[in-house]
Short mmCIF file of C-alpha atoms and ligand atoms in Angstrom, two decimals:
data_model
loop_
_atom_site.label_atom_id
_atom_site.label_comp_id
_atom_site.label_asym_id
_atom_site.label_seq_id
_atom_site.Cartn_x
_atom_site.Cartn_y
_atom_site.Cartn_z
CA UNK A 1 -0.04 -0.05 -0.05
CA UNK A 2 1.37 3.42 -0.81
CA UNK A 3 2.17 5.82 2.14
CA UNK A 4 0.97 9.37 1.97
CA UNK A 5 2.32 12.22 4.09
CA UNK A 6 0.21 15.36 4.82
CA UNK A 7 1.87 18.42 6.10
CA UNK A 8 -0.50 20.82 7.93
CA UNK A 9 -3.68 20.05 9.83
CA UNK A 10 -5.77 22.94 8.77
CA UNK A 11 -9.03 22.45 6.98
CA UNK A 12 -7.38 21.31 3.80
CA UNK A 13 -5.02 18.84 5.42
CA UNK A 14 -7.64 17.46 7.88
CA UNK A 15 -10.29 16.89 5.18
CA UNK A 16 -7.75 15.09 3.06
CA UNK A 17 -6.48 12.99 6.01
CA UNK A 18 -9.87 11.94 7.13
CA UNK A 19 -10.99 11.15 3.49
CA UNK A 20 -7.93 9.04 2.81
CA UNK A 21 -8.21 7.36 6.13
CA UNK A 22 -11.77 6.36 5.31
CA UNK A 23 -10.51 4.86 2.12
CA UNK A 24 -8.13 2.72 4.13
CA UNK A 25 -4.92 4.40 2.96
CA UNK A 26 -1.77 4.65 5.03
CA UNK A 27 -1.66 8.38 6.02
CA UNK A 28 0.69 10.28 8.25
CA UNK A 29 -0.23 13.95 9.30
CA UNK A 30 2.61 16.37 10.15
CA UNK A 31 1.49 19.29 12.12
CA UNK A 32 3.48 21.81 14.14
CA UNK A 33 0.77 22.54 16.76
CA UNK A 34 -1.02 20.31 19.15
CA UNK A 35 -4.89 20.35 19.40
CA UNK A 36 -4.57 22.43 22.60
CA UNK A 37 -2.22 24.88 21.10
CA UNK A 38 -4.69 25.46 18.21
CA UNK A 39 -7.50 25.84 20.75
CA UNK A 40 -5.66 28.42 22.87
CA UNK A 41 -3.94 30.19 19.87
CA UNK A 42 -4.89 33.48 18.23
CA UNK A 43 -8.06 33.81 16.21
CA UNK A 44 -7.03 32.76 12.69
CA UNK A 45 -10.11 33.68 10.69
CA UNK A 46 -13.98 34.09 10.91
CA UNK A 47 -14.88 31.21 8.63
CA UNK A 48 -18.50 30.48 7.37
CA UNK A 49 -18.73 26.95 5.94
CA UNK A 50 -21.23 26.47 3.12
CA UNK A 51 -23.68 23.61 2.53
CA UNK A 52 -21.13 21.85 0.27
CA UNK A 53 -18.51 21.79 3.04
CA UNK A 54 -21.17 20.74 5.49
CA UNK A 55 -22.03 17.77 3.12
CA UNK A 56 -18.36 16.83 2.89
CA UNK A 57 -17.93 16.83 6.74
CA UNK A 58 -21.15 14.64 7.12
CA UNK A 59 -19.65 12.16 4.57
CA UNK A 60 -16.49 12.11 6.68
CA UNK A 61 -18.47 11.56 9.88
CA UNK A 62 -17.26 14.80 11.50
CA UNK A 63 -20.45 16.95 11.39
CA UNK A 64 -20.58 17.75 15.11
CA UNK A 65 -22.48 21.01 14.63
CA UNK A 66 -25.86 20.10 13.25
CA UNK A 67 -28.29 21.59 15.69
CA UNK A 68 -30.66 24.36 14.62
CA UNK A 69 -28.82 26.63 17.03
CA UNK A 70 -25.68 26.27 14.92
CA UNK A 71 -27.05 27.23 11.49
CA UNK A 72 -27.18 30.62 9.77
CA UNK A 73 -29.97 30.73 7.33
CA UNK A 74 -30.12 34.34 6.05
CA UNK A 75 -27.73 36.92 4.63
CA UNK A 76 -28.58 40.53 4.98
CA UNK A 77 -26.75 42.86 2.55
CA UNK A 78 -26.71 46.61 2.91
CA UNK A 79 -24.96 49.12 0.60
CA UNK A 80 -24.49 52.70 1.83
CA UNK A 81 -26.02 54.54 -1.06
CA UNK A 82 -28.66 57.26 -1.48
CA UNK A 83 -31.21 55.62 -0.73
CA UNK A 84 -29.42 52.64 0.88
CA UNK A 85 -29.77 49.27 -0.82
CA UNK A 86 -30.92 46.77 1.76
CA UNK A 87 -32.24 43.23 1.57
CA UNK A 88 -32.28 39.86 3.35
CA UNK A 89 -31.75 36.76 1.31
CA UNK A 90 -32.90 33.36 2.59
CA UNK A 91 -30.30 30.65 2.03
CA UNK A 92 -31.63 27.44 0.54
CA UNK A 93 -28.86 25.75 2.49
CA UNK A 94 -27.67 26.75 5.89
CA UNK A 95 -24.15 27.96 6.67
CA UNK A 96 -21.99 27.16 9.61
CA UNK A 97 -19.99 30.00 11.08
CA UNK A 98 -17.48 28.43 13.40
CA UNK A 99 -14.14 29.29 15.08
CA UNK A 100 -11.38 27.20 13.60
CA UNK A 101 -10.02 27.01 17.05
CA UNK A 102 -13.05 24.75 17.77
CA UNK A 103 -13.26 23.04 14.37
CA UNK A 104 -9.76 21.96 13.75
CA UNK A 105 -8.74 20.44 17.09
CA UNK A 106 -11.99 18.42 17.09
CA UNK A 107 -11.31 16.96 13.59
CA UNK A 108 -7.67 16.31 14.54
CA UNK A 109 -8.96 14.39 17.56
CA UNK A 110 -11.36 12.46 15.37
CA UNK A 111 -8.56 11.45 12.98
CA UNK A 112 -6.52 10.27 15.93
CA UNK A 113 -9.42 8.36 17.61
CA UNK A 114 -9.83 6.45 14.29
CA UNK A 115 -6.29 5.26 14.47
CA UNK A 116 -4.67 8.13 12.47
CA UNK A 117 -0.97 8.96 12.95
CA UNK A 118 0.06 12.46 13.77
CA UNK A 119 3.58 13.65 13.97
CA UNK A 120 4.30 16.88 15.70
CA UNK A 121 6.83 18.61 13.47
CA UNK A 122 7.50 21.97 11.93
CA UNK A 123 8.82 21.25 8.41
CA UNK A 124 10.93 23.26 6.21
CA UNK A 125 11.53 22.56 2.44
CA UNK A 126 14.40 20.24 3.29
CA UNK A 127 12.09 18.38 5.70
CA UNK A 128 9.53 18.00 2.91
CA UNK A 129 12.10 16.54 0.53
CA UNK A 130 12.98 14.17 3.45
CA UNK A 131 9.34 13.06 3.64
CA UNK A 132 9.46 12.41 -0.18
CA UNK A 133 12.23 9.92 0.36
CA UNK A 134 9.97 7.89 2.91
CA UNK A 135 6.57 8.39 1.29
CA UNK A 136 5.02 7.83 -2.07
CA UNK A 137 3.33 11.12 -2.07
CA UNK A 138 3.68 14.30 0.14
CA UNK A 139 0.70 16.77 0.24
CA UNK A 140 1.64 20.13 1.60
CA UNK A 141 -1.29 22.05 3.08
CA UNK A 142 0.49 24.63 5.36
CA UNK A 143 -1.75 27.56 4.56
CA UNK A 144 -1.08 30.84 2.93
CA UNK A 145 2.22 31.63 4.56
CA UNK A 146 3.92 28.21 4.97
CA UNK A 147 6.51 26.61 2.51
CA UNK A 148 5.39 28.94 -0.30
CA UNK A 149 8.76 28.86 -1.93
CA UNK A 150 8.22 25.24 -3.00
CA UNK A 151 5.31 26.17 -5.29
CA UNK A 152 5.90 29.18 -7.70
CA UNK A 153 3.18 31.72 -8.30
CA UNK A 154 1.19 31.31 -11.62
CA UNK A 155 1.05 35.01 -12.82
CA UNK A 156 -1.66 34.52 -15.47
CA UNK A 157 -3.97 33.19 -12.74
CA UNK A 158 -2.99 35.78 -10.07
CA UNK A 159 -4.23 39.20 -11.20
CA UNK A 160 -3.43 40.92 -7.92
CA UNK A 161 0.21 41.33 -6.95
CA UNK A 162 -0.61 42.92 -3.60
CA UNK A 163 -3.35 42.82 -1.04
CA UNK A 164 -6.55 44.48 -2.23
CA UNK A 165 -7.98 44.82 1.35
CA UNK A 166 -6.40 45.17 4.80
CA UNK A 167 -8.24 43.02 7.38
CA UNK A 168 -9.45 43.20 10.93
CA UNK A 169 -11.38 40.19 12.24
CA UNK A 170 -12.41 39.72 15.83
CA UNK A 171 -14.74 38.30 18.33
CA UNK A 172 -16.32 41.15 20.14
CA UNK A 173 -18.14 42.02 23.40
CA UNK A 174 -20.69 44.68 24.01
CA UNK A 175 -22.70 43.88 20.81
CA UNK A 176 -26.22 42.48 21.28
CA UNK A 177 -26.92 39.64 18.92
CA UNK A 178 -29.75 40.21 16.42
CA UNK A 179 -33.10 38.76 17.66
CA UNK A 180 -34.39 35.53 16.15
CA UNK A 181 -32.25 33.09 14.05
CA UNK A 182 -28.70 33.77 13.26
CA UNK A 183 -28.02 36.15 10.44
CA UNK A 184 -24.92 36.98 8.45
CA UNK A 185 -24.62 40.72 7.64
CA UNK A 186 -22.63 42.26 4.81
CA UNK A 187 -22.44 46.04 5.01
CA UNK A 188 -20.75 47.81 2.05
CA UNK A 189 -19.29 51.26 2.47
CA UNK A 190 -18.21 52.35 -0.95
CA UNK A 191 -14.63 53.56 -1.14
CA UNK A 192 -13.88 52.37 2.35
CA UNK A 193 -14.62 48.61 2.27
CA UNK A 194 -17.03 46.04 3.80
CA UNK A 195 -17.88 45.14 7.40
CA UNK A 196 -19.27 41.68 8.01
CA UNK A 197 -21.03 40.57 11.17
CA UNK A 198 -21.96 36.96 12.08
CA UNK A 199 -22.73 35.02 15.20
CA UNK A 200 -19.83 32.57 15.70
CA UNK A 201 -19.54 29.24 17.34
CA UNK A 202 -16.62 29.56 19.73
CA UNK A 203 -15.22 27.66 22.70
CA UNK A 204 -17.05 30.15 24.93
CA UNK A 205 -20.46 29.69 23.19
CA UNK A 206 -22.10 31.56 20.33
CA UNK A 207 -20.93 35.19 20.23
CA UNK A 208 -20.84 37.97 17.75
CA UNK A 209 -17.87 38.45 15.49
CA UNK A 210 -16.81 41.11 12.86
CA UNK A 211 -14.62 41.11 9.78
CA UNK A 212 -13.60 44.38 8.33
CA UNK A 213 -12.26 44.40 4.77
CA UNK A 214 -10.62 47.78 4.49
CA UNK A 215 -9.79 49.37 1.10
CA UNK A 216 -6.17 50.66 1.35
CA UNK A 217 -6.33 54.42 1.82
CA UNK A 218 -9.95 54.37 2.98
CA UNK A 219 -11.37 55.33 6.42
CA UNK A 220 -11.43 51.74 7.59
CA UNK A 221 -7.75 51.12 7.21
CA UNK A 222 -6.35 52.62 10.48
CA UNK A 223 -7.97 49.90 12.67
CA UNK A 224 -6.24 47.15 10.58
CA UNK A 225 -2.86 48.64 11.37
CA UNK A 226 -3.33 48.94 15.11
CA UNK A 227 -2.35 46.47 17.82
CA UNK A 228 -4.76 45.79 20.71
CA UNK A 229 -1.96 44.99 23.03
CA UNK A 230 -0.40 48.50 22.69
CA UNK A 231 -3.48 50.37 23.98
CA UNK A 232 -6.65 48.27 24.41
CA UNK A 233 -8.98 51.23 25.15
CA UNK A 234 -7.65 53.16 22.12
CA UNK A 235 -8.15 50.04 19.92
CA UNK A 236 -11.62 49.46 21.17
CA UNK A 237 -12.53 53.09 20.55
CA UNK A 238 -11.20 53.00 17.03
CA UNK A 239 -13.17 49.84 16.43
CA UNK A 240 -16.41 51.46 17.72
CA UNK A 241 -15.80 54.48 15.44
CA UNK A 242 -15.43 52.20 12.47
CA UNK A 243 -18.67 50.33 13.25
CA UNK A 244 -20.66 53.60 14.01
CA UNK A 245 -19.51 55.25 10.79
CA UNK A 246 -19.62 52.26 8.35
CA UNK A 247 -21.82 49.53 9.76
CA UNK A 248 -25.26 50.84 10.61
CA UNK A 249 -26.93 47.36 10.99
CA UNK A 250 -24.30 46.55 13.74
CA UNK A 251 -24.14 49.99 15.12
CA UNK A 252 -27.86 49.93 16.29
CA UNK A 253 -27.05 46.97 18.67
CA UNK A 254 -23.80 48.31 20.02
CA UNK A 255 -23.36 49.08 23.81
CA UNK A 256 -20.94 51.99 23.48
CA UNK A 257 -19.64 51.66 27.14
CA UNK A 258 -18.61 47.94 26.82
CA UNK A 259 -17.97 47.41 23.13
CA UNK A 260 -14.56 45.96 22.09
CA UNK A 261 -12.49 42.99 21.25
CA UNK A 262 -13.27 40.09 23.48
CA UNK A 263 -9.68 39.32 24.42
CA UNK A 264 -6.08 39.84 23.21
CA UNK A 265 -6.12 36.56 21.33
CA UNK A 266 -9.57 37.07 19.82
CA UNK A 267 -8.67 39.23 16.87
CA UNK A 268 -6.36 39.48 13.94
CA UNK A 269 -5.12 42.25 11.66
CA UNK A 270 -3.18 41.93 8.41
CA UNK A 271 -3.79 41.43 4.74
CA UNK A 272 -3.91 38.59 2.11
CA UNK A 273 -2.40 38.69 -1.30
CA UNK A 274 -4.57 36.53 -3.47
CA UNK A 275 -2.43 34.11 -5.39
CA UNK A 276 -2.58 30.83 -7.45
CA UNK A 277 0.50 28.77 -7.23
CA UNK A 278 1.61 25.69 -9.08
CA UNK A 279 -0.04 22.67 -7.48
CA UNK A 280 2.95 20.35 -7.43
CA UNK A 281 6.76 20.36 -7.18
CA UNK A 282 9.38 17.71 -7.79
CA UNK A 283 11.11 16.43 -4.63
CA UNK A 284 13.83 14.43 -6.35
CA UNK A 285 13.95 10.64 -6.90
CA UNK A 286 10.73 10.60 -8.88
CA UNK A 287 8.72 11.78 -5.93
CA UNK A 288 6.36 14.82 -5.93
CA UNK A 289 4.75 17.11 -3.43
CA UNK A 290 1.21 18.43 -4.04
CA UNK A 291 0.01 21.89 -2.74
CA UNK A 292 -3.46 22.00 -1.34
CA UNK A 293 -5.72 24.68 0.23
CA UNK A 294 -4.42 28.18 0.75
CA UNK A 295 -0.93 27.15 -0.17
CA UNK A 296 -2.08 26.31 -3.69
CA UNK A 297 -4.82 29.05 -4.05
CA UNK A 298 -5.18 31.91 -1.60
CA UNK A 299 -8.46 33.82 -1.69
CA UNK A 300 -9.18 37.13 -0.01
CA UNK A 301 -11.87 36.35 2.56
CA UNK A 302 -14.42 38.84 0.96
CA UNK A 303 -16.58 36.16 -0.61
CA UNK A 304 -16.02 33.49 2.05
CA UNK A 305 -14.51 30.94 -0.32
CA UNK A 306 -11.12 29.91 1.01
CA UNK A 307 -12.00 27.19 3.48
CA UNK A 308 -14.86 26.02 1.33
CA UNK A 309 -12.48 25.71 -1.74
CA UNK A 310 -9.93 23.93 0.55
CA UNK A 311 -12.53 21.24 1.33
CA UNK A 312 -13.44 20.94 -2.30
CA UNK A 313 -9.74 20.61 -3.25
CA UNK A 314 -9.31 17.93 -0.50
CA UNK A 315 -12.24 16.02 -1.80
CA UNK A 316 -11.02 16.15 -5.39
CA UNK A 317 -7.42 15.21 -4.38
CA UNK A 318 -8.59 12.40 -2.15
CA UNK A 319 -10.69 10.76 -4.89
CA UNK A 320 -7.72 10.86 -7.35
CA UNK A 321 -5.25 9.61 -4.82
CA UNK A 322 -7.52 6.77 -3.72
CA UNK A 323 -8.11 5.84 -7.41
CA UNK A 324 -4.40 5.89 -8.16
CA UNK A 325 -3.62 3.69 -5.19
CA UNK A 326 -6.47 1.28 -6.01
CA UNK A 327 -4.89 0.90 -9.52
CA UNK A 328 -1.36 0.35 -8.05
CA UNK A 329 -0.26 3.32 -10.21
CA UNK A 330 2.53 5.76 -9.21
CA UNK A 331 2.11 9.33 -7.94
CA UNK A 332 4.25 10.50 -10.81
CA UNK A 333 4.37 13.90 -12.76
CA UNK A 334 1.49 12.86 -15.13
CA UNK A 335 -0.72 12.14 -12.03
CA UNK A 336 0.22 15.54 -10.41
CA UNK A 337 -0.38 17.45 -13.71
CA UNK A 338 -3.76 15.80 -14.16
CA UNK A 339 -4.74 16.68 -10.56
CA UNK A 340 -3.55 20.23 -11.04
CA UNK A 341 -5.92 20.57 -14.04
CA UNK A 342 -8.76 19.08 -12.05
CA UNK A 343 -8.22 21.44 -9.08
CA UNK A 344 -8.10 24.43 -11.31
CA UNK A 345 -11.28 23.39 -13.12
CA UNK A 346 -13.00 22.96 -9.72
CA UNK A 347 -11.72 26.17 -8.08
CA UNK A 348 -11.42 28.55 -10.96
CA UNK A 349 -14.96 30.23 -10.76
CA UNK A 350 -14.40 30.86 -6.94
CA UNK A 351 -10.98 32.41 -7.63
CA UNK A 352 -11.92 34.60 -10.54
CA UNK A 353 -15.14 35.75 -8.78
CA UNK A 354 -13.27 36.60 -5.64
CA UNK A 355 -10.62 38.49 -7.53
CA UNK A 356 -13.15 40.42 -9.43
CA UNK A 357 -15.17 41.14 -6.27
CA UNK A 358 -12.12 43.06 -4.95
CA UNK A 359 -12.36 45.65 -7.66
CA UNK A 360 -14.87 48.50 -7.71
CA UNK A 361 -18.26 46.81 -8.62
CA UNK A 362 -19.24 47.14 -12.30
CA UNK A 363 -22.68 48.56 -13.14
CA UNK A 364 -24.23 45.16 -13.74
CA UNK A 365 -23.15 44.01 -10.24
CA UNK A 366 -24.79 47.04 -8.64
CA UNK A 367 -27.90 46.44 -10.77
CA UNK A 368 -28.12 43.01 -9.37
CA UNK A 369 -28.07 44.31 -5.80
CA UNK A 370 -30.82 46.83 -6.78
CA UNK A 371 -32.87 43.88 -8.18
CA UNK A 372 -32.33 41.77 -5.09
CA UNK A 373 -33.73 44.66 -2.96
CA UNK A 374 -36.83 44.70 -5.19
CA UNK A 375 -37.36 40.96 -5.54
CA UNK A 376 -37.17 38.34 -2.84
CA UNK A 377 -36.64 35.65 -5.36
CA UNK A 378 -33.49 37.55 -6.81
CA UNK A 379 -32.30 38.12 -3.20
CA UNK A 380 -32.68 34.48 -2.22
CA UNK A 381 -30.90 33.04 -5.32
CA UNK A 382 -28.19 35.74 -5.20
CA UNK A 383 -27.31 34.96 -1.51
CA UNK A 384 -27.67 31.22 -1.90
CA UNK A 385 -25.20 31.42 -4.83
CA UNK A 386 -22.46 32.28 -2.37
CA UNK A 387 -22.36 28.58 -1.79
CA UNK A 388 -22.16 27.93 -5.51
CA UNK A 389 -19.31 30.00 -6.98
CA UNK A 390 -19.65 28.39 -10.41
CA UNK A 391 -23.24 29.61 -10.66
CA UNK A 392 -22.39 33.04 -9.05
CA UNK A 393 -19.44 33.79 -11.38
CA UNK A 394 -21.44 32.61 -14.43
CA UNK A 395 -24.04 35.19 -13.48
CA UNK A 396 -21.71 38.04 -12.61
CA UNK A 397 -19.03 37.67 -15.18
CA UNK A 398 -20.84 39.56 -17.89
CA UNK A 399 -23.66 42.18 -18.09
CA UNK A 400 -25.65 39.89 -20.33
CA UNK A 401 -25.64 37.12 -17.90
CA UNK A 402 -26.63 39.29 -15.05
CA UNK A 403 -29.44 40.80 -16.94
CA UNK A 404 -30.64 37.38 -17.98
CA UNK A 405 -30.45 36.17 -14.30
CA UNK A 406 -32.41 39.11 -13.15
CA UNK A 407 -35.03 38.64 -15.82
CA UNK A 408 -35.54 34.96 -15.10
CA UNK A 409 -35.89 35.53 -11.32
CA UNK A 410 -37.55 39.00 -11.01
C1 FAD B 501 -10.32 36.94 8.51
C2 FAD B 501 -10.59 35.74 7.58
C3 FAD B 501 -11.96 35.22 7.33
C4 FAD B 501 -12.16 34.21 6.48
N1 FAD B 501 -13.39 33.78 6.23
C5 FAD B 501 -13.71 32.75 5.48
C6 FAD B 501 -15.02 32.30 5.20
O1 FAD B 501 -16.00 32.92 5.69
N2 FAD B 501 -15.23 31.18 4.44
C7 FAD B 501 -14.16 30.46 3.94
O2 FAD B 501 -14.43 29.46 3.33
N3 FAD B 501 -12.89 30.80 4.22
C8 FAD B 501 -12.66 31.96 4.89
N4 FAD B 501 -11.38 32.31 5.12
C9 FAD B 501 -10.28 31.56 4.58
C10 FAD B 501 -9.90 30.41 5.37
O3 FAD B 501 -9.49 30.71 6.64
C11 FAD B 501 -8.68 29.69 4.65
O4 FAD B 501 -9.00 29.46 3.34
C12 FAD B 501 -8.48 28.20 5.23
O5 FAD B 501 -8.18 28.32 6.63
C13 FAD B 501 -7.30 27.54 4.49
O6 FAD B 501 -7.06 26.30 5.10
P1 FAD B 501 -5.60 25.58 4.97
O7 FAD B 501 -5.84 24.25 5.49
O8 FAD B 501 -5.24 25.67 3.52
O9 FAD B 501 -4.67 26.44 5.79
P2 FAD B 501 -4.61 26.73 7.31
O10 FAD B 501 -5.92 26.77 7.91
O11 FAD B 501 -3.75 28.02 7.46
O12 FAD B 501 -3.84 25.50 8.07
C14 FAD B 501 -2.41 25.28 7.88
C15 FAD B 501 -1.97 24.39 8.95
O13 FAD B 501 -0.58 24.04 8.63
C16 FAD B 501 0.09 24.08 9.86
N5 FAD B 501 1.53 24.47 9.41
C17 FAD B 501 1.95 25.71 8.81
N6 FAD B 501 3.21 25.51 8.56
C18 FAD B 501 3.67 24.31 8.94
C19 FAD B 501 4.93 23.67 8.88
N7 FAD B 501 5.98 24.35 8.32
N8 FAD B 501 4.97 22.41 9.32
C20 FAD B 501 3.96 21.87 9.93
N9 FAD B 501 2.71 22.38 9.96
C21 FAD B 501 2.57 23.61 9.50
C22 FAD B 501 -0.49 25.19 10.59
O14 FAD B 501 -0.30 24.98 12.05
C23 FAD B 501 -2.02 24.94 10.26
O15 FAD B 501 -2.58 24.00 11.22
C24 FAD B 501 -11.04 33.47 5.98
C25 FAD B 501 -9.80 33.85 6.22
C26 FAD B 501 -9.54 34.94 7.08
C27 FAD B 501 -8.10 35.33 7.36
#
């Protein structure tokens, strides 16, 4: 039986490891952090998992968050315009907003409980080559910042050479959750960026979280360059100002006296450069490494596609790896090149849509938002399609396609 090494127990590495384990393959998972270190670490993201990821985790037997209290079933979108564009779309399929500090350790423990082998190691490029000597295939899923030198950027698939947004994400206190079922809120402040609010499953229960996508040079940028640790009161005041000025749906539920970041580890600031890298690299001796998840394709979080595309990529890779193993065939360059094509075909729409969404919206995209505010059917279809990037990009990639979508739904 071939042996597979996976480096990185993020959502990509874990979904792949659990899938291959289910297929009965010999998998070793190399991860630099223990489950407890992940649990007690800094907030890494504010991830919403779509129906398709939820179906994948059900198939893997790791759907631990299935109660009605865990599901988000509407998306409210508001654009600051005169008059504002404001609508609520009902999702055909519910989303799961969950702290990766809850999700990843739980799946890692599932993998171990089922007999999976986890090696605690922080690997560099030489370490990955070393794994290549001992395994038939190495899959590297170390996220957007780990081991990137092994996999060159593909310029023709990477239109942005620098971050298009600066980010703040955090779990907050002093914000009353909206009454009724959980709702994801998407507030656009033209020229400044976007503020997202959701109710988030964390170790401490379900609490509000915010993501600010700040356009560089706009009024939301300063908070993304501050450090809470330097002056917590100043940081919280700046966050409050940003919410009051640019997130009216959130501002109406803020308690000004107590509003702020929940704790020093409960926020992140920074920026993401969207990139597509080559999906495989030679390790010498006829062995290859595959790149998976953010390491292969990094999406800006603006459309909520990164983790969902990582689980899609893991599922596509697992099927091909299991098929190759069953056939007794080698994980050679032809196998890797074929998988790279399959991954690009599967992820391309999400990547192109996300990269386009980072630019000022074209008129036809604004027309779609206006149509959604007038027609519940358009609103429901548009918001549901955040789970279906192929459909969403097919609709948004040309004025004609958008017009035909509006005409058929309005
Ligand atoms: C603010 C924010 C909001 C987001 N919102 C969404 C959203 O709503 N929906 C969505 O789908 N996506 C979202 N994303 C994107 C999502 O977080 C990523 O796409 C996803 O986490 C990528 O998973 P990954 O497994 O590729 O990498 P990671 O989650 O980064 O995991 C990499 C793993 O590799 C380990 N590792 C790293 N280097 C090494 C090494 N050298 N040796 C051993 N182990 C190593 C790390 O410890 C980590 O466990 C968001 C991201 C951010 C920043």
